[in-house]
Amino acid sequence: MRNRKSEKKKSRITVIGAAIVDVLAGPVNEQVFQTGSQPVEETALSFGGDALNEAVVLSRLGADVQLISKVGADEAGARVMDYAKSNGLAVECIIQEEGLSTGINIVLLDEKGERHFLTNPAGSLRRLSLEDVLPHVESMGEIVSFASIFVSPLLDIPAMKQLFARIKSCPGRTLVADMTKAKNGERLEDIKCLLPYIDYL
C-alpha cells in the first residue's frame, strides 16, 4: 500500500499577505462627527486583507491554495483561522503570535460607495516580516501572489527584493504582485529593482 503522506502535493497557488477582520458601516457622511451618531442602512462583520480575499476567491474557484500570513493569538485571529479553514485554505503557514492584536479595520462607506478605512498600525495588518515568509519559500506553489506591496513596513523594498529573488529561484515559478498606496512617498523608480522578478503586476 502506498504512503498517502508521500503523495500529498504542494499547493498550486501561494498567497502572501494580510488576513484581518473588517467591520463595515454605511452609508455615512461627515455629519456623524457633529451629531455623535447616525443611522446607517447596513453594518456587517466581515473578513478582509488582500491576501485572505484573494485566497478565498481562488479556493472557491477550485484552486489548491496556501495562505502565508500573521494574526494575533486572540479572538479575532481565531475567527480568521476558522474562516480560512472553512474555505479550504492550507493554513499551516499562518502565524498566530502571542501579544499581537489581529488587524481589525473599521470600513466606513460614503454615499457614493467609496470606502474609508480606520486601521491600527500596531495590529497584524502591518506586522508581516521577511523572517515570517522566508522559511516557507521552498514549499510555495508554482504561482505565488504577493498581496500587496507597501502594506507592511517590515517588508520594505530591500526585504521584498530578497524575498522575490528567493521565490523566483525556483524554475518555472510565476510571481504576481499588487500594491496599495505608498506609505512613504515611494515612486515607480524606487521599486524598479523589484520589477525584474514580477511576472504580473
mmCIF file with all atom_site columns, C-alpha atoms in Angstrom:
data_model
loop_
_atom_site.group_PDB
_atom_site.id
_atom_site.type_symbol
_atom_site.label_atom_id
_atom_site.label_alt_id
_atom_site.label_comp_id
_atom_site.label_asym_id
_atom_site.label_entity_id
_atom_site.label_seq_id
_atom_site.pdbx_PDB_ins_code
_atom_site.Cartn_x
_atom_site.Cartn_y
_atom_site.Cartn_z
_atom_site.occupancy
_atom_site.B_iso_or_equiv
_atom_site.pdbx_formal_charge
_atom_site.auth_seq_id
_atom_site.auth_comp_id
_atom_site.auth_asym_id
_atom_site.auth_atom_id
_atom_site.pdbx_PDB_model_num
ATOM 1   C CA . MET A 1 1   ? 0.000   0.000  0.000   1.00 0.00 ? 1   MET A CA 1
ATOM 2   C CA . ARG A 1 2   ? 1.387   3.402  -0.983  1.00 0.00 ? 2   ARG A CA 1
ATOM 3   C CA . ASN A 1 3   ? 2.067   6.019  1.677   1.00 0.00 ? 3   ASN A CA 1
ATOM 4   C CA . ARG A 1 4   ? -0.591  8.725  1.337   1.00 0.00 ? 4   ARG A CA 1
ATOM 5   C CA . LYS A 1 5   ? 1.631   11.322 3.038   1.00 0.00 ? 5   LYS A CA 1
ATOM 6   C CA . SER A 1 6   ? 4.248   10.953 0.329   1.00 0.00 ? 6   SER A CA 1
ATOM 7   C CA . GLU A 1 7   ? 1.557   11.619 -2.305  1.00 0.00 ? 7   GLU A CA 1
ATOM 8   C CA . LYS A 1 8   ? 0.486   14.944 -0.824  1.00 0.00 ? 8   LYS A CA 1
ATOM 9   C CA . LYS A 1 9   ? 1.073   17.629 -3.436  1.00 0.00 ? 9   LYS A CA 1
ATOM 10  C CA . LYS A 1 10  ? 2.165   21.130 -2.540  1.00 0.00 ? 10  LYS A CA 1
ATOM 11  C CA . SER A 1 11  ? -0.317  23.946 -3.048  1.00 0.00 ? 11  SER A CA 1
ATOM 12  C CA . ARG A 1 12  ? -0.560  25.169 -6.618  1.00 0.00 ? 12  ARG A CA 1
ATOM 13  C CA . ILE A 1 13  ? -1.082  28.787 -5.590  1.00 0.00 ? 13  ILE A CA 1
ATOM 14  C CA . THR A 1 14  ? 0.511   30.531 -2.607  1.00 0.00 ? 14  THR A CA 1
ATOM 15  C CA . VAL A 1 15  ? -0.833  33.895 -1.436  1.00 0.00 ? 15  VAL A CA 1
ATOM 16  C CA . ILE A 1 16  ? 1.253   36.074 0.912   1.00 0.00 ? 16  ILE A CA 1
ATOM 17  C CA . GLY A 1 17  ? -0.124  38.970 2.924   1.00 0.00 ? 17  GLY A CA 1
ATOM 18  C CA . ALA A 1 18  ? -2.761  40.257 5.315   1.00 0.00 ? 18  ALA A CA 1
ATOM 19  C CA . ALA A 1 19  ? -5.709  38.389 6.844   1.00 0.00 ? 19  ALA A CA 1
ATOM 20  C CA . ILE A 1 20  ? -7.890  40.574 9.041   1.00 0.00 ? 20  ILE A CA 1
ATOM 21  C CA . VAL A 1 21  ? -11.413 41.334 10.252  1.00 0.00 ? 21  VAL A CA 1
ATOM 22  C CA . ASP A 1 22  ? -13.459 44.152 8.706   1.00 0.00 ? 22  ASP A CA 1
ATOM 23  C CA . VAL A 1 23  ? -16.327 45.972 10.390  1.00 0.00 ? 23  VAL A CA 1
ATOM 24  C CA . LEU A 1 24  ? -18.357 47.731 7.700   1.00 0.00 ? 24  LEU A CA 1
ATOM 25  C CA . ALA A 1 25  ? -20.890 50.520 8.164   1.00 0.00 ? 25  ALA A CA 1
ATOM 26  C CA . GLY A 1 26  ? -22.646 52.818 5.768   1.00 0.00 ? 26  GLY A CA 1
ATOM 27  C CA . PRO A 1 27  ? -23.537 54.930 4.129   1.00 0.00 ? 27  PRO A CA 1
ATOM 28  C CA . VAL A 1 28  ? -22.190 57.657 6.423   1.00 0.00 ? 28  VAL A CA 1
ATOM 29  C CA . ASN A 1 29  ? -21.278 61.308 5.958   1.00 0.00 ? 29  ASN A CA 1
ATOM 30  C CA . GLU A 1 30  ? -19.225 63.836 7.886   1.00 0.00 ? 30  GLU A CA 1
ATOM 31  C CA . GLN A 1 31  ? -22.231 64.858 9.982   1.00 0.00 ? 31  GLN A CA 1
ATOM 32  C CA . VAL A 1 32  ? -21.629 61.859 12.226  1.00 0.00 ? 32  VAL A CA 1
ATOM 33  C CA . PHE A 1 33  ? -18.718 63.767 13.764  1.00 0.00 ? 33  PHE A CA 1
ATOM 34  C CA . GLN A 1 34  ? -21.063 66.600 14.783  1.00 0.00 ? 34  GLN A CA 1
ATOM 35  C CA . THR A 1 35  ? -24.093 64.569 15.845  1.00 0.00 ? 35  THR A CA 1
ATOM 36  C CA . GLY A 1 36  ? -22.213 61.769 17.595  1.00 0.00 ? 36  GLY A CA 1
ATOM 37  C CA . SER A 1 37  ? -24.395 59.107 15.993  1.00 0.00 ? 37  SER A CA 1
ATOM 38  C CA . GLN A 1 38  ? -26.006 58.410 12.661  1.00 0.00 ? 38  GLN A CA 1
ATOM 39  C CA . PRO A 1 39  ? -28.383 55.730 11.376  1.00 0.00 ? 39  PRO A CA 1
ATOM 40  C CA . VAL A 1 40  ? -26.979 53.588 8.536   1.00 0.00 ? 40  VAL A CA 1
ATOM 41  C CA . GLU A 1 41  ? -28.509 51.123 6.125   1.00 0.00 ? 41  GLU A CA 1
ATOM 42  C CA . GLU A 1 42  ? -26.035 48.364 6.871   1.00 0.00 ? 42  GLU A CA 1
ATOM 43  C CA . THR A 1 43  ? -23.497 47.197 9.407   1.00 0.00 ? 43  THR A CA 1
ATOM 44  C CA . ALA A 1 44  ? -21.623 43.952 8.925   1.00 0.00 ? 44  ALA A CA 1
ATOM 45  C CA . LEU A 1 45  ? -18.759 41.914 10.309  1.00 0.00 ? 45  LEU A CA 1
ATOM 46  C CA . SER A 1 46  ? -16.641 40.504 7.506   1.00 0.00 ? 46  SER A CA 1
ATOM 47  C CA . PHE A 1 47  ? -13.145 39.294 6.708   1.00 0.00 ? 47  PHE A CA 1
ATOM 48  C CA . GLY A 1 48  ? -10.555 41.141 4.699   1.00 0.00 ? 48  GLY A CA 1
ATOM 49  C CA . GLY A 1 49  ? -6.968  41.767 3.776   1.00 0.00 ? 49  GLY A CA 1
ATOM 50  C CA . ASP A 1 50  ? -5.889  41.451 0.156   1.00 0.00 ? 50  ASP A CA 1
ATOM 51  C CA . ALA A 1 51  ? -4.270  38.081 0.709   1.00 0.00 ? 51  ALA A CA 1
ATOM 52  C CA . LEU A 1 52  ? -7.209  36.468 2.509   1.00 0.00 ? 52  LEU A CA 1
ATOM 53  C CA . ASN A 1 53  ? -9.674  37.812 -0.044  1.00 0.00 ? 53  ASN A CA 1
ATOM 54  C CA . GLU A 1 54  ? -7.606  36.524 -2.974  1.00 0.00 ? 54  GLU A CA 1
ATOM 55  C CA . ALA A 1 55  ? -7.002  33.145 -1.364  1.00 0.00 ? 55  ALA A CA 1
ATOM 56  C CA . VAL A 1 56  ? -10.668 32.540 -0.561  1.00 0.00 ? 56  VAL A CA 1
ATOM 57  C CA . VAL A 1 57  ? -11.844 33.520 -4.052  1.00 0.00 ? 57  VAL A CA 1
ATOM 58  C CA . LEU A 1 58  ? -9.249  31.230 -5.653  1.00 0.00 ? 58  LEU A CA 1
ATOM 59  C CA . SER A 1 59  ? -10.195 28.370 -3.349  1.00 0.00 ? 59  SER A CA 1
ATOM 60  C CA . ARG A 1 60  ? -13.899 28.816 -4.125  1.00 0.00 ? 60  ARG A CA 1
ATOM 61  C CA . LEU A 1 61  ? -12.984 28.645 -7.820  1.00 0.00 ? 61  LEU A CA 1
ATOM 62  C CA . GLY A 1 62  ? -11.445 25.237 -7.172  1.00 0.00 ? 62  GLY A CA 1
ATOM 63  C CA . ALA A 1 63  ? -7.746  26.076 -6.777  1.00 0.00 ? 63  ALA A CA 1
ATOM 64  C CA . ASP A 1 64  ? -5.464  24.474 -4.188  1.00 0.00 ? 64  ASP A CA 1
ATOM 65  C CA . VAL A 1 65  ? -4.364  27.488 -2.126  1.00 0.00 ? 65  VAL A CA 1
ATOM 66  C CA . GLN A 1 66  ? -1.779  28.038 0.613   1.00 0.00 ? 66  GLN A CA 1
ATOM 67  C CA . LEU A 1 67  ? -2.001  31.259 2.668   1.00 0.00 ? 67  LEU A CA 1
ATOM 68  C CA . ILE A 1 68  ? 1.039   32.788 4.359   1.00 0.00 ? 68  ILE A CA 1
ATOM 69  C CA . SER A 1 69  ? 0.009   35.444 6.865   1.00 0.00 ? 69  SER A CA 1
ATOM 70  C CA . LYS A 1 70  ? 0.128   36.544 10.500  1.00 0.00 ? 70  LYS A CA 1
ATOM 71  C CA . VAL A 1 71  ? -2.644  37.068 13.055  1.00 0.00 ? 71  VAL A CA 1
ATOM 72  C CA . GLY A 1 72  ? -2.755  37.525 16.794  1.00 0.00 ? 72  GLY A CA 1
ATOM 73  C CA . ALA A 1 73  ? -3.468  34.738 19.252  1.00 0.00 ? 73  ALA A CA 1
ATOM 74  C CA . ASP A 1 74  ? -6.765  36.408 20.111  1.00 0.00 ? 74  ASP A CA 1
ATOM 75  C CA . GLU A 1 75  ? -10.479 36.057 19.367  1.00 0.00 ? 75  GLU A CA 1
ATOM 76  C CA . ALA A 1 76  ? -10.279 37.924 16.066  1.00 0.00 ? 76  ALA A CA 1
ATOM 77  C CA . GLY A 1 77  ? -7.326  35.770 14.998  1.00 0.00 ? 77  GLY A CA 1
ATOM 78  C CA . ALA A 1 78  ? -9.246  32.604 15.859  1.00 0.00 ? 78  ALA A CA 1
ATOM 79  C CA . ARG A 1 79  ? -12.156 33.818 13.719  1.00 0.00 ? 79  ARG A CA 1
ATOM 80  C CA . VAL A 1 80  ? -9.801  34.465 10.797  1.00 0.00 ? 80  VAL A CA 1
ATOM 81  C CA . MET A 1 81  ? -8.302  30.979 11.152  1.00 0.00 ? 81  MET A CA 1
ATOM 82  C CA . ASP A 1 82  ? -11.761 29.355 11.253  1.00 0.00 ? 82  ASP A CA 1
ATOM 83  C CA . TYR A 1 83  ? -12.833 31.324 8.177   1.00 0.00 ? 83  TYR A CA 1
ATOM 84  C CA . ALA A 1 84  ? -9.693  30.341 6.265   1.00 0.00 ? 84  ALA A CA 1
ATOM 85  C CA . LYS A 1 85  ? -10.081 26.656 7.156   1.00 0.00 ? 85  LYS A CA 1
ATOM 86  C CA . SER A 1 86  ? -13.782 26.640 6.308   1.00 0.00 ? 86  SER A CA 1
ATOM 87  C CA . ASN A 1 87  ? -12.871 27.960 2.868   1.00 0.00 ? 87  ASN A CA 1
ATOM 88  C CA . GLY A 1 88  ? -10.408 25.163 2.212   1.00 0.00 ? 88  GLY A CA 1
ATOM 89  C CA . LEU A 1 89  ? -7.151  27.089 2.603   1.00 0.00 ? 89  LEU A CA 1
ATOM 90  C CA . ALA A 1 90  ? -3.894  25.475 3.711   1.00 0.00 ? 90  ALA A CA 1
ATOM 91  C CA . VAL A 1 91  ? -3.225  27.446 6.920   1.00 0.00 ? 91  VAL A CA 1
ATOM 92  C CA . GLU A 1 92  ? -0.086  25.807 8.314   1.00 0.00 ? 92  GLU A CA 1
ATOM 93  C CA . CYS A 1 93  ? 1.922   28.921 7.374   1.00 0.00 ? 93  CYS A CA 1
ATOM 94  C CA . ILE A 1 94  ? -0.321  31.414 9.177   1.00 0.00 ? 94  ILE A CA 1
ATOM 95  C CA . ILE A 1 95  ? 1.492   32.582 12.314  1.00 0.00 ? 95  ILE A CA 1
ATOM 96  C CA . GLN A 1 96  ? -0.608  33.107 15.456  1.00 0.00 ? 96  GLN A CA 1
ATOM 97  C CA . GLU A 1 97  ? 1.525   35.441 17.568  1.00 0.00 ? 97  GLU A CA 1
ATOM 98  C CA . GLU A 1 98  ? 1.002   35.949 21.297  1.00 0.00 ? 98  GLU A CA 1
ATOM 99  C CA . GLY A 1 99  ? 0.687   39.600 22.321  1.00 0.00 ? 99  GLY A CA 1
ATOM 100 C CA . LEU A 1 100 ? -0.167  40.767 18.795  1.00 0.00 ? 100 LEU A CA 1
ATOM 101 C CA . SER A 1 101 ? -3.607  42.214 18.042  1.00 0.00 ? 101 SER A CA 1
ATOM 102 C CA . THR A 1 102 ? -5.215  40.815 14.927  1.00 0.00 ? 102 THR A CA 1
ATOM 103 C CA . GLY A 1 103 ? -5.921  43.635 12.500  1.00 0.00 ? 103 GLY A CA 1
ATOM 104 C CA . ILE A 1 104 ? -9.485  44.933 12.681  1.00 0.00 ? 104 ILE A CA 1
ATOM 105 C CA . ASN A 1 105 ? -10.399 47.574 10.124  1.00 0.00 ? 105 ASN A CA 1
ATOM 106 C CA . ILE A 1 106 ? -13.349 49.914 10.534  1.00 0.00 ? 106 ILE A CA 1
ATOM 107 C CA . VAL A 1 107 ? -14.631 50.458 6.985   1.00 0.00 ? 107 VAL A CA 1
ATOM 108 C CA . LEU A 1 108 ? -16.948 53.446 6.519   1.00 0.00 ? 108 LEU A CA 1
ATOM 109 C CA . LEU A 1 109 ? -18.853 53.574 3.236   1.00 0.00 ? 109 LEU A CA 1
ATOM 110 C CA . ASP A 1 110 ? -19.846 57.013 1.996   1.00 0.00 ? 110 ASP A CA 1
ATOM 111 C CA . GLU A 1 111 ? -22.942 57.841 -0.031  1.00 0.00 ? 111 GLU A CA 1
ATOM 112 C CA . LYS A 1 112 ? -21.073 57.146 -3.311  1.00 0.00 ? 112 LYS A CA 1
ATOM 113 C CA . GLY A 1 113 ? -19.973 53.708 -2.128  1.00 0.00 ? 113 GLY A CA 1
ATOM 114 C CA . GLU A 1 114 ? -16.337 54.715 -1.606  1.00 0.00 ? 114 GLU A CA 1
ATOM 115 C CA . ARG A 1 115 ? -14.589 53.023 1.318   1.00 0.00 ? 115 ARG A CA 1
ATOM 116 C CA . HIS A 1 116 ? -12.724 54.881 4.077   1.00 0.00 ? 116 HIS A CA 1
ATOM 117 C CA . PHE A 1 117 ? -10.551 52.817 6.419   1.00 0.00 ? 117 PHE A CA 1
ATOM 118 C CA . LEU A 1 118 ? -9.652  53.207 10.074  1.00 0.00 ? 118 LEU A CA 1
ATOM 119 C CA . THR A 1 119 ? -6.714  50.915 10.794  1.00 0.00 ? 119 THR A CA 1
ATOM 120 C CA . ASN A 1 120 ? -4.443  50.022 13.700  1.00 0.00 ? 120 ASN A CA 1
ATOM 121 C CA . PRO A 1 121 ? -0.790  50.431 12.616  1.00 0.00 ? 121 PRO A CA 1
ATOM 122 C CA . ALA A 1 122 ? 0.340   48.187 15.502  1.00 0.00 ? 122 ALA A CA 1
ATOM 123 C CA . GLY A 1 123 ? -2.005  45.351 14.512  1.00 0.00 ? 123 GLY A CA 1
ATOM 124 C CA . SER A 1 124 ? -1.224  42.288 12.452  1.00 0.00 ? 124 SER A CA 1
ATOM 125 C CA . LEU A 1 125 ? -2.139  44.038 9.175   1.00 0.00 ? 125 LEU A CA 1
ATOM 126 C CA . ARG A 1 126 ? 1.283   45.711 9.134   1.00 0.00 ? 126 ARG A CA 1
ATOM 127 C CA . ARG A 1 127 ? 3.414   43.182 11.017  1.00 0.00 ? 127 ARG A CA 1
ATOM 128 C CA . LEU A 1 128 ? 4.259   40.508 8.427   1.00 0.00 ? 128 LEU A CA 1
ATOM 129 C CA . SER A 1 129 ? 8.049   40.361 8.028   1.00 0.00 ? 129 SER A CA 1
ATOM 130 C CA . LEU A 1 130 ? 10.655  38.759 5.803   1.00 0.00 ? 130 LEU A CA 1
ATOM 131 C CA . GLU A 1 131 ? 11.501  36.327 8.618   1.00 0.00 ? 131 GLU A CA 1
ATOM 132 C CA . ASP A 1 132 ? 7.858   35.194 8.693   1.00 0.00 ? 132 ASP A CA 1
ATOM 133 C CA . VAL A 1 133 ? 7.840   34.324 4.987   1.00 0.00 ? 133 VAL A CA 1
ATOM 134 C CA . LEU A 1 134 ? 11.332  33.098 4.059   1.00 0.00 ? 134 LEU A CA 1
ATOM 135 C CA . PRO A 1 135 ? 11.066  29.713 5.844   1.00 0.00 ? 135 PRO A CA 1
ATOM 136 C CA . HIS A 1 136 ? 8.198   28.756 3.518   1.00 0.00 ? 136 HIS A CA 1
ATOM 137 C CA . VAL A 1 137 ? 9.773   29.621 0.154   1.00 0.00 ? 137 VAL A CA 1
ATOM 138 C CA . GLU A 1 138 ? 10.627  26.035 -0.728  1.00 0.00 ? 138 GLU A CA 1
ATOM 139 C CA . SER A 1 139 ? 7.069   24.818 -0.128  1.00 0.00 ? 139 SER A CA 1
ATOM 140 C CA . MET A 1 140 ? 5.367   27.603 -2.092  1.00 0.00 ? 140 MET A CA 1
ATOM 141 C CA . GLY A 1 141 ? 3.241   26.779 -5.120  1.00 0.00 ? 141 GLY A CA 1
ATOM 142 C CA . GLU A 1 142 ? 4.107   27.247 -8.761  1.00 0.00 ? 142 GLU A CA 1
ATOM 143 C CA . ILE A 1 143 ? 2.137   30.518 -8.695  1.00 0.00 ? 143 ILE A CA 1
ATOM 144 C CA . VAL A 1 144 ? 2.872   32.985 -5.877  1.00 0.00 ? 144 VAL A CA 1
ATOM 145 C CA . SER A 1 145 ? 0.768   36.079 -5.272  1.00 0.00 ? 145 SER A CA 1
ATOM 146 C CA . PHE A 1 146 ? 2.320   38.799 -3.108  1.00 0.00 ? 146 PHE A CA 1
ATOM 147 C CA . ALA A 1 147 ? -0.556  40.921 -1.788  1.00 0.00 ? 147 ALA A CA 1
ATOM 148 C CA . SER A 1 148 ? 0.479   43.604 -1.545  1.00 0.00 ? 148 SER A CA 1
ATOM 149 C CA . ILE A 1 149 ? 3.450   45.919 -1.920  1.00 0.00 ? 149 ILE A CA 1
ATOM 150 C CA . PHE A 1 150 ? 3.556   48.710 0.727   1.00 0.00 ? 150 PHE A CA 1
ATOM 151 C CA . VAL A 1 151 ? 1.154   47.072 3.221   1.00 0.00 ? 151 VAL A CA 1
ATOM 152 C CA . SER A 1 152 ? 3.728   46.030 5.828   1.00 0.00 ? 152 SER A CA 1
ATOM 153 C CA . PRO A 1 153 ? 6.584   48.425 6.655   1.00 0.00 ? 153 PRO A CA 1
ATOM 154 C CA . LEU A 1 154 ? 8.638   45.410 7.774   1.00 0.00 ? 154 LEU A CA 1
ATOM 155 C CA . LEU A 1 155 ? 8.596   44.207 4.170   1.00 0.00 ? 155 LEU A CA 1
ATOM 156 C CA . ASP A 1 156 ? 10.367  47.245 2.775   1.00 0.00 ? 156 ASP A CA 1
ATOM 157 C CA . ILE A 1 157 ? 11.912  47.391 -0.690  1.00 0.00 ? 157 ILE A CA 1
ATOM 158 C CA . PRO A 1 158 ? 15.216  45.656 0.228   1.00 0.00 ? 158 PRO A CA 1
ATOM 159 C CA . ALA A 1 159 ? 13.287  42.913 2.051   1.00 0.00 ? 159 ALA A CA 1
ATOM 160 C CA . MET A 1 160 ? 10.914  42.451 -0.879  1.00 0.00 ? 160 MET A CA 1
ATOM 161 C CA . LYS A 1 161 ? 13.831  42.241 -3.289  1.00 0.00 ? 161 LYS A CA 1
ATOM 162 C CA . GLN A 1 162 ? 15.408  39.492 -1.178  1.00 0.00 ? 162 GLN A CA 1
ATOM 163 C CA . LEU A 1 163 ? 12.101  37.629 -0.931  1.00 0.00 ? 163 LEU A CA 1
ATOM 164 C CA . PHE A 1 164 ? 11.222  37.962 -4.609  1.00 0.00 ? 164 PHE A CA 1
ATOM 165 C CA . ALA A 1 165 ? 14.680  36.730 -5.640  1.00 0.00 ? 165 ALA A CA 1
ATOM 166 C CA . ARG A 1 166 ? 14.252  33.650 -3.425  1.00 0.00 ? 166 ARG A CA 1
ATOM 167 C CA . ILE A 1 167 ? 10.765  32.989 -4.761  1.00 0.00 ? 167 ILE A CA 1
ATOM 168 C CA . LYS A 1 168 ? 11.923  33.218 -8.369  1.00 0.00 ? 168 LYS A CA 1
ATOM 169 C CA . SER A 1 169 ? 14.957  30.993 -7.729  1.00 0.00 ? 169 SER A CA 1
ATOM 170 C CA . CYS A 1 170 ? 12.568  28.069 -8.230  1.00 0.00 ? 170 CYS A CA 1
ATOM 171 C CA . PRO A 1 171 ? 12.456  27.395 -12.010 1.00 0.00 ? 171 PRO A CA 1
ATOM 172 C CA . GLY A 1 172 ? 9.089   27.915 -13.636 1.00 0.00 ? 172 GLY A CA 1
ATOM 173 C CA . ARG A 1 173 ? 7.521   29.742 -10.707 1.00 0.00 ? 173 ARG A CA 1
ATOM 174 C CA . THR A 1 174 ? 5.252   32.697 -11.537 1.00 0.00 ? 174 THR A CA 1
ATOM 175 C CA . LEU A 1 175 ? 5.224   35.741 -9.229  1.00 0.00 ? 175 LEU A CA 1
ATOM 176 C CA . VAL A 1 176 ? 2.201   38.048 -9.153  1.00 0.00 ? 176 VAL A CA 1
ATOM 177 C CA . ALA A 1 177 ? 2.113   41.246 -7.071  1.00 0.00 ? 177 ALA A CA 1
ATOM 178 C CA . ASP A 1 178 ? -0.241  44.131 -6.469  1.00 0.00 ? 178 ASP A CA 1
ATOM 179 C CA . MET A 1 179 ? 0.145   47.257 -4.396  1.00 0.00 ? 179 MET A CA 1
ATOM 180 C CA . THR A 1 180 ? -1.642  49.668 -2.124  1.00 0.00 ? 180 THR A CA 1
ATOM 181 C CA . LYS A 1 181 ? -0.857  53.340 -1.556  1.00 0.00 ? 181 LYS A CA 1
ATOM 182 C CA . ALA A 1 182 ? 2.809   54.058 -0.937  1.00 0.00 ? 182 ALA A CA 1
ATOM 183 C CA . LYS A 1 183 ? 3.141   54.911 2.739   1.00 0.00 ? 183 LYS A CA 1
ATOM 184 C CA . ASN A 1 184 ? 6.419   56.830 2.484   1.00 0.00 ? 184 ASN A CA 1
ATOM 185 C CA . GLY A 1 185 ? 6.077   58.551 -0.881  1.00 0.00 ? 185 GLY A CA 1
ATOM 186 C CA . GLU A 1 186 ? 7.752   55.751 -2.818  1.00 0.00 ? 186 GLU A CA 1
ATOM 187 C CA . ARG A 1 187 ? 7.724   56.160 -6.602  1.00 0.00 ? 187 ARG A CA 1
ATOM 188 C CA . LEU A 1 188 ? 7.971   53.734 -9.509  1.00 0.00 ? 188 LEU A CA 1
ATOM 189 C CA . GLU A 1 189 ? 11.692  54.454 -9.662  1.00 0.00 ? 189 GLU A CA 1
ATOM 190 C CA . ASP A 1 190 ? 12.058  53.262 -6.061  1.00 0.00 ? 190 ASP A CA 1
ATOM 191 C CA . ILE A 1 191 ? 10.600  49.809 -6.822  1.00 0.00 ? 191 ILE A CA 1
ATOM 192 C CA . LYS A 1 192 ? 12.429  49.450 -10.150 1.00 0.00 ? 192 LYS A CA 1
ATOM 193 C CA . CYS A 1 193 ? 14.679  46.790 -8.563  1.00 0.00 ? 193 CYS A CA 1
ATOM 194 C CA . LEU A 1 194 ? 11.615  44.602 -7.875  1.00 0.00 ? 194 LEU A CA 1
ATOM 195 C CA . LEU A 1 195 ? 10.155  44.631 -11.374 1.00 0.00 ? 195 LEU A CA 1
ATOM 196 C CA . PRO A 1 196 ? 12.508  42.057 -12.980 1.00 0.00 ? 196 PRO A CA 1
ATOM 197 C CA . TYR A 1 197 ? 11.182  39.415 -10.563 1.00 0.00 ? 197 TYR A CA 1
ATOM 198 C CA . ILE A 1 198 ? 7.456   40.134 -11.080 1.00 0.00 ? 198 ILE A CA 1
ATOM 199 C CA . ASP A 1 199 ? 5.650   38.383 -13.931 1.00 0.00 ? 199 ASP A CA 1
ATOM 200 C CA . TYR A 1 200 ? 2.314   40.158 -13.444 1.00 0.00 ? 200 TYR A CA 1
ATOM 201 C CA . LEU A 1 201 ? 1.810   43.451 -11.597 1.00 0.00 ? 201 LEU A CA 1
#
